[in-house]
Every structure is written in C-alpha cells, then in structure tokens.
Tab-separated table of C-alpha atoms and ligand atoms in Angstrom:
chain	number	residue	atom	x	y	z
A	1	MET	CA	92.178	108.048	94.195
A	2	VAL	CA	94.592	105.131	94.561
A	3	VAL	CA	94.898	102.580	91.775
A	4	VAL	CA	95.936	99.585	92.675
A	5	GLY	CA	98.628	98.842	89.752
A	6	ALA	CA	100.310	100.054	86.116
A	7	GLY	CA	99.920	96.871	83.526
A	8	GLN	CA	97.006	97.689	81.129
A	9	ALA	CA	94.160	97.898	83.364
A	10	GLY	CA	95.747	100.100	85.422
A	11	LEU	CA	97.126	102.908	82.384
A	12	SER	CA	93.910	102.378	80.923
A	13	SER	CA	92.207	103.492	84.618
A	14	ALA	CA	94.349	106.200	85.137
A	15	TYR	CA	93.913	108.022	82.073
A	16	HIS	CA	89.927	107.511	82.121
A	17	LEU	CA	90.646	109.458	86.129
A	18	ARG	CA	92.906	112.207	84.305
A	19	ARG	CA	90.955	113.499	81.396
A	20	ALA	CA	87.486	113.313	83.976
A	21	GLY	CA	90.257	115.599	85.916
A	22	TYR	CA	91.722	113.933	88.860
A	23	GLU	CA	95.085	115.510	88.818
A	24	PRO	CA	98.265	113.167	89.583
A	25	ASP	CA	99.374	112.922	93.093
A	26	ARG	CA	96.755	115.584	94.039
A	27	ASP	CA	94.154	113.054	93.809
A	28	VAL	CA	94.935	110.260	92.176
A	29	VAL	CA	97.877	108.081	93.869
A	30	VAL	CA	99.063	105.086	90.939
A	31	LEU	CA	101.753	102.405	92.762
A	32	ASP	CA	102.503	99.053	90.833
A	33	HIS	CA	105.635	96.771	92.722
A	34	SER	CA	107.011	96.338	89.189
A	35	PRO	CA	110.584	97.594	88.630
A	36	GLY	CA	109.686	99.740	85.650
A	37	PRO	CA	106.837	100.419	82.974
A	38	GLY	CA	105.169	97.219	81.229
A	39	GLY	CA	103.307	95.015	83.749
A	40	ALA	CA	103.129	91.781	83.443
A	41	TRP	CA	104.628	92.026	79.913
A	42	GLN	CA	108.234	93.576	81.334
A	43	PHE	CA	108.702	89.168	82.599
A	44	ARG	CA	107.448	87.985	79.658
A	45	TRP	CA	110.039	86.165	78.180
A	46	PRO	CA	112.129	87.136	75.047
A	47	SER	CA	111.346	84.330	72.126
A	48	LEU	CA	106.993	85.908	72.666
A	49	THR	CA	107.521	87.882	70.124
A	50	TYR	CA	105.625	90.965	68.991
A	51	GLY	CA	104.252	89.015	65.788
A	52	LYS	CA	103.359	85.717	68.948
A	53	VAL	CA	100.775	87.603	71.269
A	54	HIS	CA	96.920	88.237	69.192
A	55	GLY	CA	95.111	90.552	69.732
A	56	MET	CA	98.202	93.080	71.763
A	57	HIS	CA	94.895	96.475	72.012
A	58	ALA	CA	96.497	99.765	72.099
A	59	LEU	CA	95.483	101.861	75.185
A	60	PRO	CA	93.148	104.309	75.482
A	61	GLY	CA	94.586	108.177	73.756
A	62	MET	CA	97.009	106.877	71.645
A	63	GLU	CA	97.676	104.143	68.861
A	64	LEU	CA	101.235	101.688	68.609
A	65	THR	CA	102.248	101.881	66.202
A	66	ASP	CA	104.898	99.903	63.820
A	67	ALA	CA	106.135	97.959	66.277
A	68	ASP	CA	108.376	95.501	64.480
A	69	PRO	CA	106.886	91.372	65.120
A	70	ALA	CA	110.398	90.031	65.438
A	71	ARG	CA	110.851	91.978	68.897
A	72	PRO	CA	109.886	91.118	71.790
A	73	SER	CA	107.110	91.973	73.527
A	74	ALA	CA	108.560	92.179	76.650
A	75	ASP	CA	110.779	94.908	74.976
A	76	VAL	CA	107.570	96.856	72.475
A	77	ILE	CA	105.489	97.097	75.060
A	78	THR	CA	107.993	98.628	78.459
A	79	GLU	CA	108.704	101.248	75.206
A	80	TYR	CA	104.838	101.904	74.195
A	81	PHE	CA	103.753	102.060	78.055
A	82	SER	CA	106.875	104.127	79.357
A	83	THR	CA	106.020	105.783	75.907
A	84	TYR	CA	102.177	105.942	77.855
A	85	GLU	CA	102.548	106.786	80.676
A	86	ARG	CA	105.151	110.440	80.059
A	87	THR	CA	102.068	111.201	76.680
A	88	PHE	CA	99.115	111.648	79.537
A	89	ASP	CA	102.072	111.793	83.163
A	90	LEU	CA	100.509	109.706	85.019
A	91	ARG	CA	103.571	109.187	87.954
A	92	VAL	CA	102.674	105.638	88.658
A	93	ARG	CA	104.761	105.093	91.605
A	94	ARG	CA	107.045	102.139	91.642
A	95	PRO	CA	108.004	99.955	93.249
A	96	VAL	CA	105.574	100.333	96.330
A	97	LYS	CA	104.193	97.182	96.980
A	98	VAL	CA	100.348	96.988	98.402
A	99	GLN	CA	100.678	94.548	101.420
A	100	ALA	CA	96.884	95.224	102.387
A	101	VAL	CA	93.489	97.088	101.796
A	102	ARG	CA	91.802	97.616	105.552
A	103	GLU	CA	88.870	99.246	106.111
A	104	SER	CA	89.337	102.858	109.213
A	105	VAL	CA	87.094	104.588	110.630
A	106	GLY	CA	85.251	107.230	108.741
A	107	GLY	CA	84.459	104.989	105.769
A	108	ARG	CA	87.877	105.660	103.922
A	109	LEU	CA	89.648	102.710	103.205
A	110	LEU	CA	93.833	102.282	104.198
A	111	VAL	CA	96.492	100.726	101.681
A	112	GLU	CA	98.792	99.641	103.757
A	113	THR	CA	102.124	99.456	101.191
A	114	SER	CA	105.812	98.888	101.304
A	115	ALA	CA	106.133	103.291	101.569
A	116	GLY	CA	103.501	103.885	103.324
A	117	THR	CA	100.185	104.592	104.237
A	118	TRP	CA	97.276	106.152	101.426
A	119	ALA	CA	93.591	106.739	102.625
A	120	THR	CA	91.365	106.597	100.505
A	121	ARG	CA	87.515	106.896	99.348
A	122	ALA	CA	87.862	104.518	97.029
A	123	LEU	CA	90.315	102.730	95.416
A	124	ILE	CA	90.747	100.341	91.817
A	125	ASN	CA	92.657	97.173	91.604
A	126	ALA	CA	94.073	96.286	88.434
A	127	THR	CA	96.770	93.755	90.336
A	128	GLY	CA	96.649	91.395	87.774
A	129	THR	CA	97.495	87.121	87.942
A	130	TRP	CA	101.555	87.572	86.505
A	131	ASP	CA	101.980	87.241	90.432
A	132	ARG	CA	100.422	84.129	91.559
A	133	PRO	CA	101.170	81.327	89.410
A	134	PHE	CA	99.594	77.943	89.563
A	135	TRP	CA	100.542	75.295	90.679
A	136	PRO	CA	98.090	72.339	91.100
A	137	ARG	CA	98.797	69.627	93.764
A	138	CYS	CA	99.716	66.491	92.028
A	139	SER	CA	101.494	62.496	94.369
A	140	GLY	CA	105.488	63.219	94.604
A	141	GLN	CA	105.283	66.221	93.041
A	142	GLU	CA	107.973	66.801	95.944
A	143	THR	CA	110.419	64.162	94.852
A	144	PHE	CA	111.179	64.569	91.533
A	145	ARG	CA	114.866	64.864	90.724
A	146	GLY	CA	114.439	67.209	87.192
A	147	ARG	CA	113.993	70.815	87.520
A	148	GLN	CA	109.963	71.824	87.547
A	149	LEU	CA	109.280	75.486	86.816
A	150	HIS	CA	106.259	77.265	85.719
A	151	THR	CA	105.342	79.464	83.193
A	152	ALA	CA	105.921	82.714	84.810
A	153	GLN	CA	109.988	81.500	85.096
A	154	TYR	CA	109.979	79.738	81.252
A	155	PRO	CA	113.258	81.313	80.082
A	156	GLY	CA	112.609	80.607	76.417
A	157	PRO	CA	113.426	77.514	74.327
A	158	GLU	CA	117.226	77.168	73.900
A	159	GLU	CA	118.225	76.067	77.811
A	160	PHE	CA	115.953	72.446	76.802
A	161	ALA	CA	118.491	71.510	74.332
A	162	GLY	CA	118.303	68.204	74.371
A	163	GLN	CA	116.356	67.204	78.067
A	164	ARG	CA	112.829	65.193	77.729
A	165	VAL	CA	110.279	67.539	78.444
A	166	VAL	CA	106.887	67.202	79.844
A	167	VAL	CA	104.367	70.343	79.257
A	168	VAL	CA	101.397	70.521	81.209
A	169	GLY	CA	98.586	72.752	80.734
A	170	GLY	CA	96.208	73.163	77.790
A	171	GLY	CA	96.372	77.065	77.205
A	172	ALA	CA	97.762	78.948	74.677
A	173	SER	CA	100.797	79.288	77.163
A	174	GLY	CA	101.235	75.296	76.574
A	175	THR	CA	100.868	74.690	73.093
A	176	GLN	CA	103.345	77.997	72.522
A	177	HIS	CA	106.290	76.495	75.085
A	178	LEU	CA	105.634	72.923	73.205
A	179	LEU	CA	105.964	74.255	69.823
A	180	GLU	CA	108.612	75.872	70.415
A	181	ILE	CA	110.656	73.338	72.690
A	182	ALA	CA	109.878	70.962	70.698
A	183	PRO	CA	112.438	71.656	67.612
A	184	TYR	CA	115.829	72.065	71.262
A	185	ALA	CA	114.546	68.869	72.844
A	186	ALA	CA	115.405	65.891	72.992
A	187	SER	CA	111.638	64.472	74.047
A	188	THR	CA	108.078	65.844	74.625
A	189	THR	CA	104.331	64.922	75.775
A	190	TRP	CA	102.147	67.201	75.783
A	191	VAL	CA	99.555	66.541	78.962
A	192	THR	CA	96.817	68.177	79.632
A	193	ARG	CA	93.756	67.302	82.828
A	194	ARG	CA	91.444	68.265	80.393
A	195	PRO	CA	91.173	66.490	75.925
A	196	PRO	CA	91.944	70.314	74.474
A	197	VAL	CA	89.229	72.089	72.401
A	198	PHE	CA	90.023	73.172	69.114
A	199	ARG	CA	88.886	75.895	68.345
A	200	GLU	CA	88.288	76.518	63.990
A	201	GLY	CA	87.659	79.411	61.956
A	202	PRO	CA	88.305	83.370	62.749
A	203	PHE	CA	88.898	84.857	66.622
A	204	ASP	CA	86.054	87.894	65.811
A	205	GLU	CA	84.187	89.558	67.166
A	206	SER	CA	80.922	86.860	68.676
A	207	VAL	CA	83.094	84.776	70.197
A	208	GLY	CA	84.919	86.350	71.957
A	209	ARG	CA	81.653	88.501	73.044
A	210	ALA	CA	80.345	84.681	73.749
A	211	ALA	CA	83.392	84.054	76.331
A	212	VAL	CA	83.362	86.986	77.709
A	213	ALA	CA	79.766	86.812	78.391
A	214	LEU	CA	80.262	82.991	80.015
A	215	VAL	CA	83.121	84.151	81.877
A	216	GLU	CA	80.862	87.482	83.229
A	217	GLU	CA	78.595	85.198	84.697
A	218	ARG	CA	80.668	83.296	87.026
A	219	VAL	CA	81.846	86.171	89.171
A	220	ARG	CA	78.464	87.557	88.795
A	221	GLN	CA	77.796	84.281	90.907
A	222	GLY	CA	81.061	84.989	93.391
A	223	LEU	CA	83.275	82.214	91.719
A	224	PRO	CA	86.733	82.703	90.777
A	225	PRO	CA	87.005	83.973	87.065
A	226	LYS	CA	88.369	81.952	83.750
A	227	SER	CA	90.337	83.210	81.868
A	228	VAL	CA	89.217	84.165	78.455
A	229	VAL	CA	91.529	81.805	77.095
A	230	SER	CA	90.513	79.296	79.235
A	231	VAL	CA	87.027	78.923	77.315
A	232	THR	CA	87.360	80.024	73.891
A	233	GLY	CA	89.499	77.353	72.915
A	234	LEU	CA	92.370	77.280	71.058
A	235	PRO	CA	92.990	78.564	67.792
A	236	LEU	CA	93.525	75.980	64.692
A	237	ASN	CA	95.852	78.120	63.354
A	238	ASP	CA	99.137	77.133	60.687
A	239	ALA	CA	101.391	76.935	63.907
A	240	ILE	CA	98.925	74.136	66.342
A	241	ARG	CA	98.249	72.122	62.520
A	242	GLN	CA	101.770	71.459	62.227
A	243	GLY	CA	102.360	70.526	65.453
A	244	ILE	CA	98.967	68.459	65.675
A	245	ALA	CA	100.333	66.559	62.068
A	246	ASP	CA	104.078	65.698	63.382
A	247	GLY	CA	102.897	64.877	66.921
A	248	VAL	CA	104.443	67.543	68.850
A	249	LEU	CA	100.498	68.295	70.605
A	250	ASP	CA	99.570	65.153	70.780
A	251	ARG	CA	97.925	65.590	73.739
A	252	LEU	CA	98.036	62.841	77.419
A	253	PRO	CA	95.524	62.908	80.072
A	254	MET	CA	97.406	63.925	83.228
A	255	PHE	CA	99.339	61.470	84.635
A	256	ASP	CA	98.376	60.622	88.040
A	257	ARG	CA	101.622	61.084	90.113
A	258	VAL	CA	104.882	62.474	89.550
A	259	THR	CA	107.862	59.707	90.044
A	260	PRO	CA	111.571	61.246	91.243
A	261	GLU	CA	112.473	59.968	87.597
A	262	GLY	CA	109.144	61.643	85.528
A	263	VAL	CA	105.866	61.137	85.521
A	264	GLU	CA	103.455	58.672	85.678
A	265	TRP	CA	99.412	57.326	84.928
A	266	SER	CA	98.178	54.231	86.929
A	267	ASP	CA	97.853	52.311	83.974
A	268	GLY	CA	101.520	51.079	84.407
A	269	ARG	CA	102.655	54.021	81.518
A	270	ARG	CA	105.328	55.600	82.672
A	271	VAL	CA	107.204	59.076	80.803
A	272	ASP	CA	111.050	59.940	81.998
A	273	ALA	CA	112.095	63.843	82.215
A	274	ASP	CA	114.018	66.030	82.411
A	275	VAL	CA	111.643	68.873	82.738
A	276	ILE	CA	108.509	69.713	84.124
A	277	LEU	CA	107.751	72.589	82.936
A	278	TRP	CA	103.542	73.496	84.727
A	279	ALA	CA	102.113	76.261	81.940
A	280	THR	CA	98.895	75.550	84.481
A	281	GLY	CA	97.835	79.413	84.272
A	282	PHE	CA	97.608	81.796	86.853
A	283	ARG	CA	94.857	82.835	89.640
A	284	ALA	CA	93.762	86.288	90.664
A	285	SER	CA	96.777	87.799	92.750
A	286	ILE	CA	94.112	89.458	95.229
A	287	ASP	CA	95.442	88.634	98.117
A	288	HIS	CA	96.008	92.952	99.612
A	289	LEU	CA	92.160	92.538	99.590
A	290	ALA	CA	91.799	89.757	102.239
A	291	PRO	CA	91.940	91.792	105.457
A	292	LEU	CA	88.099	93.553	103.728
A	293	LYS	CA	86.453	90.579	103.512
A	294	LEU	CA	84.738	90.910	99.898
A	295	ARG	CA	84.995	86.426	99.189
A	296	GLU	CA	81.947	84.919	98.523
A	297	PRO	CA	82.039	80.640	99.454
A	298	GLY	CA	83.000	79.981	96.216
A	299	GLY	CA	86.186	81.483	96.805
A	300	GLY	CA	85.933	85.072	93.692
A	301	ILE	CA	84.854	88.637	94.807
A	302	ARG	CA	80.991	88.718	92.910
A	303	VAL	CA	81.353	91.485	91.229
A	304	GLU	CA	78.814	93.896	88.718
A	305	GLY	CA	80.571	95.382	86.061
A	306	THR	CA	83.771	96.593	87.441
A	307	ARG	CA	82.717	97.405	91.430
A	308	ALA	CA	82.899	94.317	94.662
A	309	VAL	CA	78.567	93.839	95.613
A	310	ALA	CA	79.674	94.065	98.647
A	311	ASP	CA	82.053	96.663	98.809
A	312	PRO	CA	80.808	100.239	96.026
A	313	ARG	CA	84.260	101.958	97.244
A	314	ILE	CA	86.647	99.153	95.231
A	315	HIS	CA	86.927	98.511	91.266
A	316	LEU	CA	88.591	95.664	90.065
A	317	VAL	CA	90.000	96.280	86.325
A	318	GLY	CA	91.525	93.048	84.319
A	319	TYR	CA	89.588	90.773	87.158
A	320	GLY	CA	87.844	87.840	85.268
A	321	PRO	CA	85.994	89.062	81.735
A	322	SER	CA	88.448	92.345	81.738
A	323	ALA	CA	91.488	90.202	82.093
A	324	SER	CA	92.802	90.831	78.006
A	325	THR	CA	94.366	93.976	76.762
A	326	ILE	CA	90.671	95.028	75.383
A	327	GLY	CA	88.616	93.797	78.161
A	328	ALA	CA	91.404	95.808	80.881
A	329	ASN	CA	90.740	99.097	77.865
A	330	ARG	CA	86.911	98.930	78.221
A	331	ALA	CA	87.119	98.859	82.154
A	332	GLY	CA	88.911	101.588	83.187
A	333	ARG	CA	86.426	103.406	81.644
A	334	ALA	CA	83.893	102.002	83.348
A	335	ALA	CA	85.337	102.130	87.089
A	336	VAL	CA	85.899	105.347	86.041
A	337	ARG	CA	82.593	106.722	85.694
A	338	ASP	CA	80.710	104.343	88.529
A	339	ILE	CA	83.561	105.939	90.761
A	340	ARG	CA	83.001	109.722	89.467
A	341	ARG	CA	79.614	109.102	90.311
A	342	LEU	CA	80.429	107.365	94.082
A	343	LEU	CA	82.703	110.200	94.630
A	344	ALA	CA	81.534	113.398	93.733
A	345	GLY	CA	85.543	114.117	92.810
A	346	GLU	CA	85.527	114.389	96.519
A	347	PRO	CA	90.175	114.884	96.792
A	348	VAL	CA	91.688	111.745	98.220
A	349	ALA	CA	94.013	111.943	101.556
A	350	ALA	CA	97.614	111.438	100.982
B	401	FAD	C1	101.683	84.585	78.448
B	401	FAD	C2	100.284	85.684	78.053
B	401	FAD	C3	100.157	86.168	77.311
B	401	FAD	C4	99.084	87.341	77.115
B	401	FAD	N1	99.286	87.477	75.916
B	401	FAD	C5	97.764	88.056	75.664
B	401	FAD	C6	97.647	88.328	74.602
B	401	FAD	O1	98.513	88.064	73.035
B	401	FAD	N2	96.680	89.308	74.298
B	401	FAD	C7	95.592	89.938	75.407
B	401	FAD	O2	95.444	91.157	75.095
B	401	FAD	N3	96.244	89.429	76.247
B	401	FAD	C8	97.168	88.450	76.424
B	401	FAD	N4	97.164	87.744	78.006
B	401	FAD	C9	96.390	88.202	79.483
B	401	FAD	C10	97.250	89.413	79.029
B	401	FAD	O3	98.364	89.883	79.091
B	401	FAD	C11	95.847	90.828	80.521
B	401	FAD	O4	94.912	90.370	79.626
B	401	FAD	C12	96.726	91.667	79.888
B	401	FAD	O5	97.687	92.985	79.545
B	401	FAD	C13	96.655	92.587	81.796
B	401	FAD	O6	96.757	93.685	82.197
B	401	FAD	P1	96.500	94.154	84.185
B	401	FAD	O7	96.349	95.060	83.245
B	401	FAD	O8	95.775	93.484	83.910
B	401	FAD	O9	97.383	93.100	84.180
B	401	FAD	P2	99.269	93.726	84.597
B	401	FAD	O10	100.094	93.159	82.899
B	401	FAD	O11	99.681	91.589	84.763
B	401	FAD	O12	99.618	94.791	86.007
B	401	FAD	C14	99.667	94.154	87.043
B	401	FAD	C15	100.254	95.500	87.331
B	401	FAD	O13	100.573	95.011	89.672
B	401	FAD	C16	100.790	95.346	89.459
B	401	FAD	N5	99.980	94.438	91.296
B	401	FAD	C17	100.348	93.049	90.978
B	401	FAD	N6	100.175	93.062	92.598
B	401	FAD	C18	100.693	94.228	93.191
B	401	FAD	C19	101.009	95.125	94.355
B	401	FAD	N7	99.734	94.159	95.598
B	401	FAD	N8	100.936	95.893	94.808
B	401	FAD	C20	101.448	96.846	93.741
B	401	FAD	N9	101.585	96.059	92.571
B	401	FAD	C21	101.163	95.386	92.349
B	401	FAD	C22	102.239	94.495	88.910
B	401	FAD	O14	103.182	95.017	88.805
B	401	FAD	C23	101.160	94.767	87.217
B	401	FAD	O15	102.149	95.857	87.451
B	401	FAD	C24	98.778	87.206	78.221
B	401	FAD	C25	98.718	86.828	78.988
B	401	FAD	C26	99.517	85.650	79.642
B	401	FAD	C27	100.109	85.426	80.751
C-alpha cells in the first residue's frame, strides 16, 4: 500500500492503516515531497497564527492541546505532526516526490518517484492543493511593472509597507490578507469576481454538513471540486465587521485588464498599484495520476466516498468534500476501511 502525501489526510490514513495491522515499510509506505512534517501548514505565512485558523481538528488518536494562539500555525502544527509521526511510528519517507502512477501488468499500480518505483495494489492519494496555486488569466497580466504574487507566496504584511496593493479574491485568504496589509500599505483595493457572501451566525455542524453535501455532489458528478470554504461564505466575525466599517472590505468587481501601472475596468476606472496579490485559491494537486486517465469530461475525478469510481484501487482523501482538517480525518478512516475490503490484507511489494 502506498500513501502519497503526509498532511492531515495522509497522516490520518497512515494512522488507520497502522491500527488495522499494516506494518510501516513492510506493508505501507508513506511518501511526501516536502522537506519536513506539517503538510502544507509548514509553508503558511508567519502572521497566520494558530489563533487565526478556524476549526483545526486534531488528528485521530492524539489531541493538540495547550497550543499558544499567538504562535504561527506553521510552527504549532509542524511540531504536532512531527510528534504524531513519531508517536505512531508512521515512518514518512521524505523528500520523495511521486512523479507518476501507472498501470502495470498483474493488476498492480506502479508508483514512480524521485526515490525509485513501488508496486502496489492500492493507493491513497493525499496530496492536497498547496502545490497547485490557481492564477486566473487576465489580459495584460504580463505587462504589469509591479510585483505579482499568489497567496502561496504571501510573506506577511510588513513587506507591503507604503505600497499600493490590489488583492484579488473573495475567499478567506483574500480577506485575511487585506485586513493584515491595510495598516501598513499606502492603499488597498479589493477585487472579486462575484460579490462576496457574508454569513451571519455561527459556523455550526448543520452549515458544515450542507456545505460538504454541495461539494460532494460536484465530485459525484465528476466536476472539479470547489473548496468547502467557497460554499460556506465568509463568517461575519468582529474582524470582518471592522474591515467593512473601515472600508477595507469595500469590494470592486473584477477588473477587465492589467496595465503596466495597475488595473483597469472597461468603464474607464483605473487603480494604480505596486502589487497585485492573487488570493484566488488552489486546485487539486493530482497531475501524477494523469496516466490513469481518471478525469471525467467535466474535468474532475468522479469519487464515491473516497474511492475513484473509475478505479477502486485509488482513493482520494483531502479531495473535494474532505478538503478540511475534519474531512481529511474522516476520509482517511473511510479509505482504509474500503481498501481493507478490497485487499483482504495482502502485503505489497516494494
Ligand atoms: C491558507 C489556508 C488556510 C486554511 N485554514 C484551515 C482551517 O483553519 N481549518 C481547516 O479545517 N482547514 C483549513 N484549510 C484547509 C486545510 O489546510 C486542508 O483541508 C488540510 O489541512 C489539508 O490537508 P491535506 O493532507 O489534504 O493536504 P496538505 O496539508 O497540503 O498535505 C499534502 C501533502 O502532500 C505532499 N505532496 C503533494 N504532492 C506530492 C507528490 N506528488 N509527491 C509526494 N508528496 C506530495 C505535500 O508535500 C504535502 O505534505 C486551509 C487551507 C489554506 C490554503
């Protein structure tokens, strides 16, 4: 058995495999191309403190207790994942990049990596989205004289001191960037394709369930998944309310072109800028599965539970409806249950 990725989804899967009696190295390998533990959290910006993440669920079998909300989540979660891997002896191999997964003779899958090839009868894919930042194409983008960066490269607000910053994107990252940058910047402009939807009231279980159901329906149809956050709307918390009152979260519709000096709308409006920050989300990082031709004409992989409908040996965890820390936990357990049925405990060849 091969698990690709050791973020929340991959570690949850590895934990459940271990509990089911699969021995690390002998029966299971967990491969991850990042330098250290933490999944995508290890790369998140220092100002994303643990207190600012909403609803980080602990991994199965070990609570995350007494974390200081003022510390960067990158540090808190990296330490927690690191302890978790040691405690359950998960033996993640890193940095190992999975380059391609192919069919081989005898019903096995060949997992080609930067550290050799493994043959396996089933694969849990837990590669997240961080490696595929989504940059929308926009006319004139290449002519801009200032700096363009994506959330994936966001360094924190200080670097934008005295600059004119355009933030594109109506999700949680975009609003967080704006609220952080505004006190430092000369000016900020918020641009979103659709008017943002602010959600009153608590993010309780029923809101979460309804959001997950919407994303689930998309992947069942073979459409590219949307993020769970994109269908829940933005929580109207104190910081957001303040941002609206201060005019920082005063949104403009998407501009029509980028110019060397800034951005421009067809009605003649323009905003000069030093920086365009694209907070435009991420896509599933699954290019290495391309040789298996799992994608539907709609562009996504049809998934039932965690199982790829086109190939029951492949499970996608942390994908679509399970792309949250709680969803990833549950998906790991479900994938292992399903795969055990498929394999009836047979060891895999390395
Ligand atoms: C800015 C931001 C804030 C978020 N905040 C929250 C929050 O507050 N609460 C919440 O529940 N969710 C949050 N999420 C979503 C949450 O991060 C994810 O749902 C969850 O942590 C992702 O876990 P994962 O294991 O699926 O992916 P990741 O953590 O991305 O782990 C994937 C792993 O796969 C590895 N990998 C990728 N490709 C390959 C390959 N080809 N070969 C080998 N290894 C590979 C990577 O190195 C990485 O370690 C946030 C997301 C973002 C972008």
